[in-house]
Every structure is written in C-alpha cells, then in structure tokens.
Short mmCIF file of C-alpha atoms in Angstrom, two decimals:
data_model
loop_
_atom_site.label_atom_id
_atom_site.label_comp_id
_atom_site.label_asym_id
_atom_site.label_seq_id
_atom_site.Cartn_x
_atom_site.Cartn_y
_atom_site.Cartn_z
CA UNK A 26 -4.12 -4.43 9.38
CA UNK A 27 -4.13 -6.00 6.06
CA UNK A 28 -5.59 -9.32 6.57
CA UNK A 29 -8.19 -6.82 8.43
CA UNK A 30 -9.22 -4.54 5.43
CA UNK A 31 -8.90 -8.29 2.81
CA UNK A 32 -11.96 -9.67 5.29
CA UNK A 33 -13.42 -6.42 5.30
CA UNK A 34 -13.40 -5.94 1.30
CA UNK A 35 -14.38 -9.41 0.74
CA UNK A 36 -17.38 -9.02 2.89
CA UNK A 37 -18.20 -5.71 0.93
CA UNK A 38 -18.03 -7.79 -2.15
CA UNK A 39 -20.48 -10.08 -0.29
CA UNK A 40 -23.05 -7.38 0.54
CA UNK A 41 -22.11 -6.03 -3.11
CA UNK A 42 -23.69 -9.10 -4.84
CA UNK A 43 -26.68 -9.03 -2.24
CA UNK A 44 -27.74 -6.23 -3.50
CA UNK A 45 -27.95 -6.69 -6.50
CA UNK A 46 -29.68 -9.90 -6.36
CA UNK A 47 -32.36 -7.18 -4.01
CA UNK A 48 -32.34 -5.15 -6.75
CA UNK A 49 -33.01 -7.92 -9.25
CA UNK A 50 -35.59 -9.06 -7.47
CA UNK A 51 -36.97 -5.63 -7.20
CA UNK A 52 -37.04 -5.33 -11.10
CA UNK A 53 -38.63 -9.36 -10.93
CA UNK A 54 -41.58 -8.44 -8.69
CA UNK A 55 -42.73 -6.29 -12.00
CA UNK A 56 -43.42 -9.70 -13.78
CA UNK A 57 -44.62 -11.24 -10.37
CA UNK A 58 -47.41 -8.99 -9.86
CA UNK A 59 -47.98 -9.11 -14.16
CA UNK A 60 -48.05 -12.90 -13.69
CA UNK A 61 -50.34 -12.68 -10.53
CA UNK A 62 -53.02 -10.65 -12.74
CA UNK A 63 -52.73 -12.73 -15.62
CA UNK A 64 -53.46 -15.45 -13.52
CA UNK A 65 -56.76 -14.10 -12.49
CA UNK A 66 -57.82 -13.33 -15.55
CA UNK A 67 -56.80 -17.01 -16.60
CA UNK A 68 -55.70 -15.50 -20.32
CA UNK A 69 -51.83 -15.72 -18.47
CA UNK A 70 -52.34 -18.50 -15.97
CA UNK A 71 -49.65 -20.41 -18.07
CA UNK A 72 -46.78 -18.16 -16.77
CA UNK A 73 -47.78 -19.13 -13.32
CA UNK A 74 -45.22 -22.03 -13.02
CA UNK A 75 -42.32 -20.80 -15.25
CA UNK A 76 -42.27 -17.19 -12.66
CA UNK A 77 -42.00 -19.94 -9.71
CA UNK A 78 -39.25 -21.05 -11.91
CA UNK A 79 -37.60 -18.05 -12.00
CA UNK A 80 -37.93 -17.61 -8.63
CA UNK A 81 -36.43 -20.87 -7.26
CA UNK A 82 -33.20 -19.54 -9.64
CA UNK A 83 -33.12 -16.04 -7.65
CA UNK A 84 -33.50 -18.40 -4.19
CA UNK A 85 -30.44 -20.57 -5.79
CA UNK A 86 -28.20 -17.72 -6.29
CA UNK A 87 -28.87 -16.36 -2.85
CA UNK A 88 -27.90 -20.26 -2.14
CA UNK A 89 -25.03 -20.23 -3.70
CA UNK A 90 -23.79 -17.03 -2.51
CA UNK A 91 -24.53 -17.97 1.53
CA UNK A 92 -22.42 -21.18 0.87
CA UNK A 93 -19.84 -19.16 -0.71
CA UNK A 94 -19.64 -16.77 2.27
CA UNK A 95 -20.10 -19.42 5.45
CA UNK A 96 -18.62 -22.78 3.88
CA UNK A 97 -21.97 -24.36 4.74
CA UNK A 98 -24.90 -24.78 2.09
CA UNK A 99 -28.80 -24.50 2.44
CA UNK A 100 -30.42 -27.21 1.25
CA UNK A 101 -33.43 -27.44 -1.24
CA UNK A 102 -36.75 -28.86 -1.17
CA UNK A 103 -38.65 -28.27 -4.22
CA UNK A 104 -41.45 -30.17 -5.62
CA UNK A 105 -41.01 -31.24 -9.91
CA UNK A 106 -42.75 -28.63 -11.74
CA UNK A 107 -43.73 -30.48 -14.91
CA UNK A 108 -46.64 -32.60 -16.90
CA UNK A 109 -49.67 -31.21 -18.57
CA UNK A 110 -50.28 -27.35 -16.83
CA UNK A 111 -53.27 -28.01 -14.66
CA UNK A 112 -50.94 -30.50 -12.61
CA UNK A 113 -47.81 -27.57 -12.95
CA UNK A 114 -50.45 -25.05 -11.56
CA UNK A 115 -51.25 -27.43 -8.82
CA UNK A 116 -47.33 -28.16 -7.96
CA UNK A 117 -46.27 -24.23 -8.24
CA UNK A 118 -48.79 -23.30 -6.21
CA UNK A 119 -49.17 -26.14 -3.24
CA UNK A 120 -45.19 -26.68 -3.28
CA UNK A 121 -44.10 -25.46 0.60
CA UNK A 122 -40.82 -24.25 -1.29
CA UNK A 123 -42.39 -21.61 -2.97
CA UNK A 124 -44.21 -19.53 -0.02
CA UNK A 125 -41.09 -20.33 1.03
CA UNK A 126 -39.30 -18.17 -1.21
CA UNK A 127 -41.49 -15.85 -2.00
CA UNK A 128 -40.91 -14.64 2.24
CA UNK A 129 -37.69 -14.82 1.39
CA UNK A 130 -37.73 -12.55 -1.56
CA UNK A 131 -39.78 -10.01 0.41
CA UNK A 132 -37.83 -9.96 3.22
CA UNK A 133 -34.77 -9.51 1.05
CA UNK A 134 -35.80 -6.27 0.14
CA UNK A 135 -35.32 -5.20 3.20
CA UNK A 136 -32.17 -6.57 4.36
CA UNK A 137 -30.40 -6.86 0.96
CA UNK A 138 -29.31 -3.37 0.47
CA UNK A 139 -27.14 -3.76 3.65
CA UNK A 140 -24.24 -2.77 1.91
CA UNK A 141 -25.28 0.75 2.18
CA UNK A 142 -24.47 0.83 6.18
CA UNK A 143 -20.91 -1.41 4.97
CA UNK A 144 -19.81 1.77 2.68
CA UNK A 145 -19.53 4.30 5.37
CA UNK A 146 -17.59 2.08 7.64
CA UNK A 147 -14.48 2.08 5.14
CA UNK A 148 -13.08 5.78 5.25
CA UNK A 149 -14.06 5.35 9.68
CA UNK A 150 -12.21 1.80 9.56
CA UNK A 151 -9.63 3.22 7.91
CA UNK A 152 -8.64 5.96 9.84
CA UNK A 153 -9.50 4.25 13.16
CA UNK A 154 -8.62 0.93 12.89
CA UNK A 155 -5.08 2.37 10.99
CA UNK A 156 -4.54 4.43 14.07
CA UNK A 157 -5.43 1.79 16.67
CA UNK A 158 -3.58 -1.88 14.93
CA UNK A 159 -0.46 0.99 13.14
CA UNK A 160 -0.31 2.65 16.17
CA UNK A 161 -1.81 1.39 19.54
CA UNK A 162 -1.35 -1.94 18.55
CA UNK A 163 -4.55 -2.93 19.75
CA UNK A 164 -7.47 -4.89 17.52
CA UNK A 165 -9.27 -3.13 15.10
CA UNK A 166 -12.91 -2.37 15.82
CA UNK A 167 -14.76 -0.40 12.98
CA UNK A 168 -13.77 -2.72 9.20
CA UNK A 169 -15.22 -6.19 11.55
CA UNK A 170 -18.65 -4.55 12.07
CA UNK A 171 -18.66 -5.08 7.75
CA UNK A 172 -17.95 -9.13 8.15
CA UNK A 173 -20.59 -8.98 10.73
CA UNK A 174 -23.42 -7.11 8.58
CA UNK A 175 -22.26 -9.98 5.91
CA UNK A 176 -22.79 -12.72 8.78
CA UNK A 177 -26.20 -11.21 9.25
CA UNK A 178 -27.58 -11.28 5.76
CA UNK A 179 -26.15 -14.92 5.78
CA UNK A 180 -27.78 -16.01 8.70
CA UNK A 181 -31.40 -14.22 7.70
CA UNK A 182 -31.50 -15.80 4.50
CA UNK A 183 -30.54 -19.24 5.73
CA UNK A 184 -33.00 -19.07 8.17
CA UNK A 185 -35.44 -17.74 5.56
CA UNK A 186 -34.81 -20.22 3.05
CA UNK A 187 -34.07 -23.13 4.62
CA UNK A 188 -36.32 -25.73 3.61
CA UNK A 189 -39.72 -26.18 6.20
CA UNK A 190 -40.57 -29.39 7.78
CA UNK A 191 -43.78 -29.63 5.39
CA UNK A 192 -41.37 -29.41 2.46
CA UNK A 193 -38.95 -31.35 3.59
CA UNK A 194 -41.96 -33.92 4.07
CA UNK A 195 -43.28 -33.10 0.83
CA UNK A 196 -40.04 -33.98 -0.92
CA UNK A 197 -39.35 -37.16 1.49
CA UNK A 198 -43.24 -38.37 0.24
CA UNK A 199 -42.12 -37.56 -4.01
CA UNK A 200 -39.03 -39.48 -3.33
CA UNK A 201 -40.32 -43.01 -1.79
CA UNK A 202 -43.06 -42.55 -4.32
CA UNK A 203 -40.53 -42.74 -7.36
CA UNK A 204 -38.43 -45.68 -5.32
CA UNK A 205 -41.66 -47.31 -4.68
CA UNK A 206 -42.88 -47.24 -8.75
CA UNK A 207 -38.51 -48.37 -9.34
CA UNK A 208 -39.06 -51.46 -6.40
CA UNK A 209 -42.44 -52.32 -8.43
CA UNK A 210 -40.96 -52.25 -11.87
CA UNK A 211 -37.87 -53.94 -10.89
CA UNK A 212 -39.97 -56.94 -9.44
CA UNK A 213 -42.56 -57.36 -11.73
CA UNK A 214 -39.48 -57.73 -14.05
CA UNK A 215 -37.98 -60.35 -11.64
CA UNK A 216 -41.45 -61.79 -11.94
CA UNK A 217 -40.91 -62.36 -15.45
CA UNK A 218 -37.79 -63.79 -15.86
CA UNK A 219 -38.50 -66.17 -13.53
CA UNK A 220 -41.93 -66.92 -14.99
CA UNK A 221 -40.34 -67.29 -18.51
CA UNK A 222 -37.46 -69.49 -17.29
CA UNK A 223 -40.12 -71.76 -15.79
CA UNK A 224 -41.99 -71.83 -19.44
CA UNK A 225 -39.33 -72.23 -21.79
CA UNK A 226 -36.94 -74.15 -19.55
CA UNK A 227 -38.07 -76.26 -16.61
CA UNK A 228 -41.41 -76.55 -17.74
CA UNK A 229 -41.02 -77.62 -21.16
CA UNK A 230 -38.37 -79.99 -19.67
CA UNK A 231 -40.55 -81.57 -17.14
CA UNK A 232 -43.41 -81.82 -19.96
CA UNK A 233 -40.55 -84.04 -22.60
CA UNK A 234 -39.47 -85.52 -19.04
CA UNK A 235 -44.04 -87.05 -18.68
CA UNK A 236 -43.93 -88.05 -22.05
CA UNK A 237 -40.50 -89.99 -22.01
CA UNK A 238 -41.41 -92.08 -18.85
CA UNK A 239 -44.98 -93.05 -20.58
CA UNK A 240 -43.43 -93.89 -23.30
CA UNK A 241 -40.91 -95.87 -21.49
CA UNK A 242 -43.60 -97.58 -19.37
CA UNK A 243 -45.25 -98.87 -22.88
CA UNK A 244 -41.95 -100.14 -24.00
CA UNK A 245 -41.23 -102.30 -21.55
CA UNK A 246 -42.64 -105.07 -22.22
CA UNK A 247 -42.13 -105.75 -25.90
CA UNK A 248 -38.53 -103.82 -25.34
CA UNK A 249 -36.68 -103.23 -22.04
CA UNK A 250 -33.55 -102.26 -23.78
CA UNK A 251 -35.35 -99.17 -25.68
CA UNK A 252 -37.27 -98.64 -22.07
CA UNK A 253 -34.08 -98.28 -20.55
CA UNK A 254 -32.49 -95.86 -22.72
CA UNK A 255 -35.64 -93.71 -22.69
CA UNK A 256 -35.39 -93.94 -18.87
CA UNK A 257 -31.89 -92.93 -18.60
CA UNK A 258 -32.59 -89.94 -20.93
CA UNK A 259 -35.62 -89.07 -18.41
CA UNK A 260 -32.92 -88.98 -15.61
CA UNK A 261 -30.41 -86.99 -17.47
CA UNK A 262 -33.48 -84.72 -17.87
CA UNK A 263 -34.69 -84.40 -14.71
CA UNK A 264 -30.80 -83.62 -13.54
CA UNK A 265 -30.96 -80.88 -16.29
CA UNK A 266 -34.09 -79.57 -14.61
CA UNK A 267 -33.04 -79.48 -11.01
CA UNK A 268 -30.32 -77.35 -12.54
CA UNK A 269 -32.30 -75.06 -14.08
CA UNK A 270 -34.58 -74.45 -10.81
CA UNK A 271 -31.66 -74.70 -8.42
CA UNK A 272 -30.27 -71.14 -11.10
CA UNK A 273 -33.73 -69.94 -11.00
CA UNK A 274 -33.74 -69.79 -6.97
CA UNK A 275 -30.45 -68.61 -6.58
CA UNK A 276 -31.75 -65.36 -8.72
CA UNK A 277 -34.08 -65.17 -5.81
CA UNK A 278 -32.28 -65.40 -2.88
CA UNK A 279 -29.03 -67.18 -3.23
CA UNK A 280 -28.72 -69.85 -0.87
CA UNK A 281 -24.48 -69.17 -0.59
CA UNK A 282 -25.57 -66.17 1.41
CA UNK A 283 -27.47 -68.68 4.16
CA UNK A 284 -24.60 -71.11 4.09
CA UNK A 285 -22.32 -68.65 3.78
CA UNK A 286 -22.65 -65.32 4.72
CA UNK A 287 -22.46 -61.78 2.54
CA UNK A 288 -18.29 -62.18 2.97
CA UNK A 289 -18.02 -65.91 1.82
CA UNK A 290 -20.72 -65.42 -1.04
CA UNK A 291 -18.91 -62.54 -1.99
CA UNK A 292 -15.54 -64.33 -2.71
CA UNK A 293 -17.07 -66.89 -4.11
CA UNK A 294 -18.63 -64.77 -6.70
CA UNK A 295 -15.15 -63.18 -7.03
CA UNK A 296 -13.91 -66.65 -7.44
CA UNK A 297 -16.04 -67.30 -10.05
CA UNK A 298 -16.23 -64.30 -12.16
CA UNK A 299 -13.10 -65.36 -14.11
CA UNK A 300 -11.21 -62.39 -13.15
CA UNK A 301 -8.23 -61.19 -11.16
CA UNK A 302 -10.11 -59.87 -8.11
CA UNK A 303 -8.79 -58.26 -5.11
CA UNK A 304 -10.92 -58.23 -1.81
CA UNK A 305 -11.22 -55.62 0.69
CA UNK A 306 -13.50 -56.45 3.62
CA UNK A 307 -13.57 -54.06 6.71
CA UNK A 308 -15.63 -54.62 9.93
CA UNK A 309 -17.22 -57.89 8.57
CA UNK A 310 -16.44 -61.83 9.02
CA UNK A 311 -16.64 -64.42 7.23
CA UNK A 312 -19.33 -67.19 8.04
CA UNK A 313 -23.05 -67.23 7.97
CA UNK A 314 -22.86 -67.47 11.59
CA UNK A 315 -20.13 -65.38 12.66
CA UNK A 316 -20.89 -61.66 14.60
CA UNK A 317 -24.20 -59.83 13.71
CA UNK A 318 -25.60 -59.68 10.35
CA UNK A 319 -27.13 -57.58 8.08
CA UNK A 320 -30.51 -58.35 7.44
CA UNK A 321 -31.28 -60.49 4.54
CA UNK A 322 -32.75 -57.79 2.01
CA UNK A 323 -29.49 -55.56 2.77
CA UNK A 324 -27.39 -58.70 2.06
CA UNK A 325 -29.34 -59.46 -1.17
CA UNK A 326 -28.64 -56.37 -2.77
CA UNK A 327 -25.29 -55.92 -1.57
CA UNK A 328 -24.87 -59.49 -3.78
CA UNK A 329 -27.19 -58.15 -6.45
CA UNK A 330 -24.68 -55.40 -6.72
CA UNK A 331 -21.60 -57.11 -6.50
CA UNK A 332 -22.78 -60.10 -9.27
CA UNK A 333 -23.82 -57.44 -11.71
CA UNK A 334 -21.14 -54.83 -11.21
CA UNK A 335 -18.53 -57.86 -12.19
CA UNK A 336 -20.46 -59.36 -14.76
CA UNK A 337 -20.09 -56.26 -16.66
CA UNK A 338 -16.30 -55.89 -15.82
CA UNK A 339 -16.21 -59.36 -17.63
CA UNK A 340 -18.06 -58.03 -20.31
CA UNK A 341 -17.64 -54.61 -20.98
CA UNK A 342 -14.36 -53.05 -19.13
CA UNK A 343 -11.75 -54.73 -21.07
CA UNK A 344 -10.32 -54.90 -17.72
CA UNK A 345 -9.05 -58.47 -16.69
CA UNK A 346 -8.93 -56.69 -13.03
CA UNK A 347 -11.36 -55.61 -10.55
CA UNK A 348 -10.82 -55.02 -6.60
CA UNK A 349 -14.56 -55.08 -4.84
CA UNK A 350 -15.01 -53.65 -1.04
CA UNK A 351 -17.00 -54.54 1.92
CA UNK A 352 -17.47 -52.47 4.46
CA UNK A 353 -19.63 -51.65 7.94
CA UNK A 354 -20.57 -48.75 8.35
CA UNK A 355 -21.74 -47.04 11.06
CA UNK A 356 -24.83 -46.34 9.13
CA UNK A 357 -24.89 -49.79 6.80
CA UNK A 358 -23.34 -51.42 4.92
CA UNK A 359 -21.01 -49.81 1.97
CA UNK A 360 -20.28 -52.15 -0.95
CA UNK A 361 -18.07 -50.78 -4.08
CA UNK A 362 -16.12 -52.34 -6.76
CA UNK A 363 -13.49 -50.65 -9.47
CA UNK A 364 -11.93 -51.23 -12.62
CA UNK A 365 -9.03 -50.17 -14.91
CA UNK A 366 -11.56 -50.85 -17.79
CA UNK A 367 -12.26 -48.42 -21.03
CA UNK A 368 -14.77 -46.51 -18.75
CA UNK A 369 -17.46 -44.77 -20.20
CA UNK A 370 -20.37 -46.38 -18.61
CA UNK A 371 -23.16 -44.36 -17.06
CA UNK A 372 -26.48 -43.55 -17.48
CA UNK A 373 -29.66 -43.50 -14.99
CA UNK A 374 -31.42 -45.80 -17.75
CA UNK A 375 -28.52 -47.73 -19.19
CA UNK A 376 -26.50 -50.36 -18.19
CA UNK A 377 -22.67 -50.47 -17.72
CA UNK A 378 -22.62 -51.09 -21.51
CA UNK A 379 -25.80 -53.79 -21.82
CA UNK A 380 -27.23 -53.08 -25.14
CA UNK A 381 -30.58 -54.40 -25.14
CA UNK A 382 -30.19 -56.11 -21.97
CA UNK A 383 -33.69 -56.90 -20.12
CA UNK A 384 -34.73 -54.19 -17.84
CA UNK A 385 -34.01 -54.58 -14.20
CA UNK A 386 -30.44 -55.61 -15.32
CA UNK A 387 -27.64 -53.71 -15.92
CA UNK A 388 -27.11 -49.67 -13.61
CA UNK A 389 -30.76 -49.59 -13.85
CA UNK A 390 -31.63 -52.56 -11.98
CA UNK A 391 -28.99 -52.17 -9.52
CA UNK A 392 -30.44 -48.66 -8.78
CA UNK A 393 -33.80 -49.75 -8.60
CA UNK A 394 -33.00 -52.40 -5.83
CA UNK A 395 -30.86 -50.20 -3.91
CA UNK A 396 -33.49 -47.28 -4.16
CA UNK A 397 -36.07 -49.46 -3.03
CA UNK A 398 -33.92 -50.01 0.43
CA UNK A 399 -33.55 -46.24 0.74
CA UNK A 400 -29.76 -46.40 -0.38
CA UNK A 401 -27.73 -44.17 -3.14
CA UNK A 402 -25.31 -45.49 -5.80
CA UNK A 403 -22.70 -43.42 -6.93
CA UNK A 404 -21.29 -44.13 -10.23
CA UNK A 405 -17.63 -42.67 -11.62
CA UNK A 406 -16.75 -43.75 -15.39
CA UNK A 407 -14.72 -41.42 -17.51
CA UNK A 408 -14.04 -42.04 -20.87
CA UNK A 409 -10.70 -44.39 -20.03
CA UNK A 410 -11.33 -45.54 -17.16
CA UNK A 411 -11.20 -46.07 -13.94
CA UNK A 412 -14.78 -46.93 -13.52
CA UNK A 413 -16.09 -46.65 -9.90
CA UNK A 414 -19.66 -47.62 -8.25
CA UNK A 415 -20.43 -47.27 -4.65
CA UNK A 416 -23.13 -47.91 -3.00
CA UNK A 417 -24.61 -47.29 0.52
CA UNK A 418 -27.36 -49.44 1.85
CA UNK A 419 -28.59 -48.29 5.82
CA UNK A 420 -29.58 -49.87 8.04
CA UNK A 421 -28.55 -50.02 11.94
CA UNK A 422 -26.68 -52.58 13.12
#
C-alpha cells in the first residue's frame, strides 16, 4: 500500500505542476492576444519574436517536466530567432516550431487542469484501495487511475509537441547550411596556407634555384670551380624544395594514409609527436590494404584530428602523456585522444590554447572539418585536467 499511495502522490505532484504551467499560460495568452494587436497595428510588431520567445520557454518547461515524469525527452526543433527584426519577424512567424506550440498551448488548456479529476480519487483510493491491499490482499484499483491521468497528459503533450517533419527539415536545412559556410571557411583557409607556402617558400626557392643555374652556366667557362659550387648549391636547393612541397602535400592528403592505412599513419604520428603515447585500436587493422576501409575523407579527418589534438598536447597540456583511440563503429568511425595536461582548453572559436594561431587550426578547425562530414566533437577540459576530445565521423561501413 505504500509504494501505492508514493506513485500516486508523485503523480499528483505531476498533474500539480501541469496546472500551473495551464494556468500560466492562461495568464500568458493576455500578452499573446496584446502582442497579436500590436502587431497589426505595426506600433508593437517588435514584441512579435520575444512572445515566441516566451513561448518556446513555457513549451521547455512542459519538456522538461514530461522527461521528468517518463525518463524519455521530447526533442526540439526551433529555428534561431535573431538579426535585424524584419528577418526575426520572418523566423517567428514561418518557424514550424511555433504553430507548433502555440497547438500545444491551446490544447493545454484543456487537458492541463487534470489534476482536478486526480484530487477526488485520494479520500476513494484511500479507503478502497486500504480495504482491498490491508485487507483482501488483492491490488489496489482507485490511487493507479492518478499515475494513469499523469501518463495521459504525458503522452498528449509529447505527441503535441514533438517536433513535425517540416521542422525537423527546417532545422536539418539551418544546420548543413552553417557546416556548409564552416567546410567553406575552413578550405579557403587551407587554400591559403598552401598558396602562401608556395610564395614565400617553394616559389621563392625555385626562383634563387633559375638564377643560380644561369649564373652557373655563364661561369663555366672562365671558372668551372665557381660553376660547380653554384651548381651544388642549386642541388642542395632544389632538395630543400622537394621538401617543402613533399610538407605542403602531406597537409593535403597525407600520402602515409595510402601506404599505410588510418592505423599505421596513426602510430606513426604517435611515434613522432615526441610523446609517451598509448594506442587503443578496436575493430580496425593495420595496413593500407588490410579489411575494408573507411573512405578517404573519413580517414583524412580522423588524421586531421589526431595530428592536431597531439600537437597541442605537445604544446599546451604540460602533459608528457597522451593515450589516442581508434575505433569502428557501427555507425563510423570514433577517434578520441586524452591527456593528464593543465586542462582548461575549450572554446567553439579557440584553439586548445593557440593564441593567434591561423584560423582553421586549433578546436576550430578540427570542428569545421568534422562538421563538414556531418560528425560531432565532444570536448571535456576542466581546469586541471584531464582533457578529453571525441569525435564521431559516420559513415556505413
């Protein structure tokens, strides 16, 4: 009987807060219908997009509240109410989200004040259920009919506000559109490293490289000895120059991951990073030629990731140890790497710690890349450490 009436007073306390979120939305549709005529008469048209503010909060406590009750949360699917207010008054008003919740709100009127048919059930409950668990010793049958009125306004409102295919399109559209303008940035920025390597290193190079052969070729005559040294400076050079193009191509697509594979690159980065680093590789091989592999792009990035996220141990951590995963998933391909550095790193726009580091380096260029491939990054760094970033990257195998 007493786990019976707990359920039963929790879900009272359920339909409790229901209603009066109805009856705060009751007091809100005052300022609705205010707003609404404002609006017409343009003088208010302003208050248009904050009142579709304040309605997405009433719709997120009403969230909240179902995911408190069932375990299981509704999502959201809500368009960016902001810029100048002709584009805000275009968003409030074309967002899916809010008819949305305004049906919901209306609705809720309705059903939200079902506490009222919970209240009379407790003194029936009582004396029934007592006398049939205390007595019969059968299972109660009056104080459950309250969980169920609470599993009713649950399942109205998450059928009310969950989000619509439209919005759910809507938001999916907003989304690649920010990845897209990320995947543009972050290779025009490519674009420019790699065209001012090619200025201020190979080219100028290859330029001293022309002029020291000429004036070798003049010299040869009158002094072979001088010709020869300026000759073996051209070759020393040209070596220097097929350096520089051999780094500027493995910034494009490093050929270790052709001869290689993902795995093989991978520990040779570790190798080479200078630091004590542990490997953990699950469901993949090493080899470039060994099982099936990820496509190149995915295998790019995961590198990307992995040569950025351990420069920056190197440099910023204070850690002298790192331990880096690869795994398959059954959805892609999860890459993550840790530290027992100082911590502290984060930030959508900064870098693990880089300063004035060129953009597309750095958190923000590994989250550009990864966005562009429709993955997530997930970074942990508390002030002292450990610092933490995962990162999905789909794909089916």
């Amino acid at each position: 009987m007493g786990k019976t009436v707990r359920q039963a007073a929790r879900a009272t306390a359920q339909l409790g807060r229901a209603a009066v979120l109805a009856f705060g939305s009751i007091i809100f549709i005052t300022v609705l219908l205010f707003t609404a005529v404002a609006t017409l008469a343009v003088v208010g048209a302003g208050l248009l997009p904050e009142t579709v503010l304040l309605v997405r909060r009433f719709a997120g406590a009403k969230r909240r509240q179902v995911a408190e009750w069932t375990g299981r949360e509704i999502p959201e699917a809500y368009q960016r109410v902001e810029g100048p207010l002709r584009r805000r008054l275009r968003t409030a008003v074309r967002d899916p989200g809010t008819f949305n919740d305004l049906r919901w709100m209306v609705a809720h009127y309705a059903y939200g004040f079902l506490v009222v048919l919970a209240l009379p059930l407790w003194p029936a409950g009582l004396l029934i259920d007592g006398v049939r668990q205390g007595v019969l010793g059968r299972p109660p049958l009056v104080l459950p009919l309250i969980s169920r009125l609470a599993d009713l306004d649950a399942a109205w409102s998450t059928t009310l506000l969950k989000p619509s295919p439209k919005a759910l399109l809507a938001e999916r559209v907003e989304e690649l559109t920010e990845t897209r303008a990320g995947a543009v940035a972050a290779h025009e920025a490519e674009l420019r490293r790699i065209e001012q390597d090619l200025q201020e290193g190979t080219q100028a190079r290859l330029v001293s490289l022309s002029m020291r052969i000429g004036i070798a070729k003049r010299a040869y005559e009158r002094d072979p000895d001088a010709a020869r040294e300026l000759l073996d400076d051209a070759q020393n050079q040209a070596e220097e120059a097929l350096t520089e193009l051999r780094h500027i191509v493995r910034g494009i697509h490093p050929p270790i991951l052709t001869d290689r594979g993902l795995v093989g690159a991978a520990r040779a980065l570790a190798a080479s990073s200078g630091l004590d680093v542990t490997m953990d590789v699950d469901g993949l091989e090493d080899g470039a030629h060994s099982g099936v592999r990820a496509p190149a792009a995915i295998e790019a990035a995961a590198y990307f990731v992995l040569a950025e996220a351990l420069t920056n141990v190197g440099k910023h951590s204070g850690s002298e140890r790192a331990a880096v995963r690869l795994a398959r998933t059954p959805t892609g391909l999860s890459v993550g790497v840790r530290d027992e550095g100082r911590g502290g790193a984060g930030g959508t726009s900064q870098a693990f710690g880089s300063g004035g580091e060129a953009a597309g380096s750095g958190l923000l260029g590994i989250r550009r890349r990864v966005a562009a491939l429709d993955g997530t990054v997930r970074l942990t760094s508390p002030v002292g450490g450990p610092t933490v970033i995962e990162v999905d990257l789909p794909y089916a195998w």
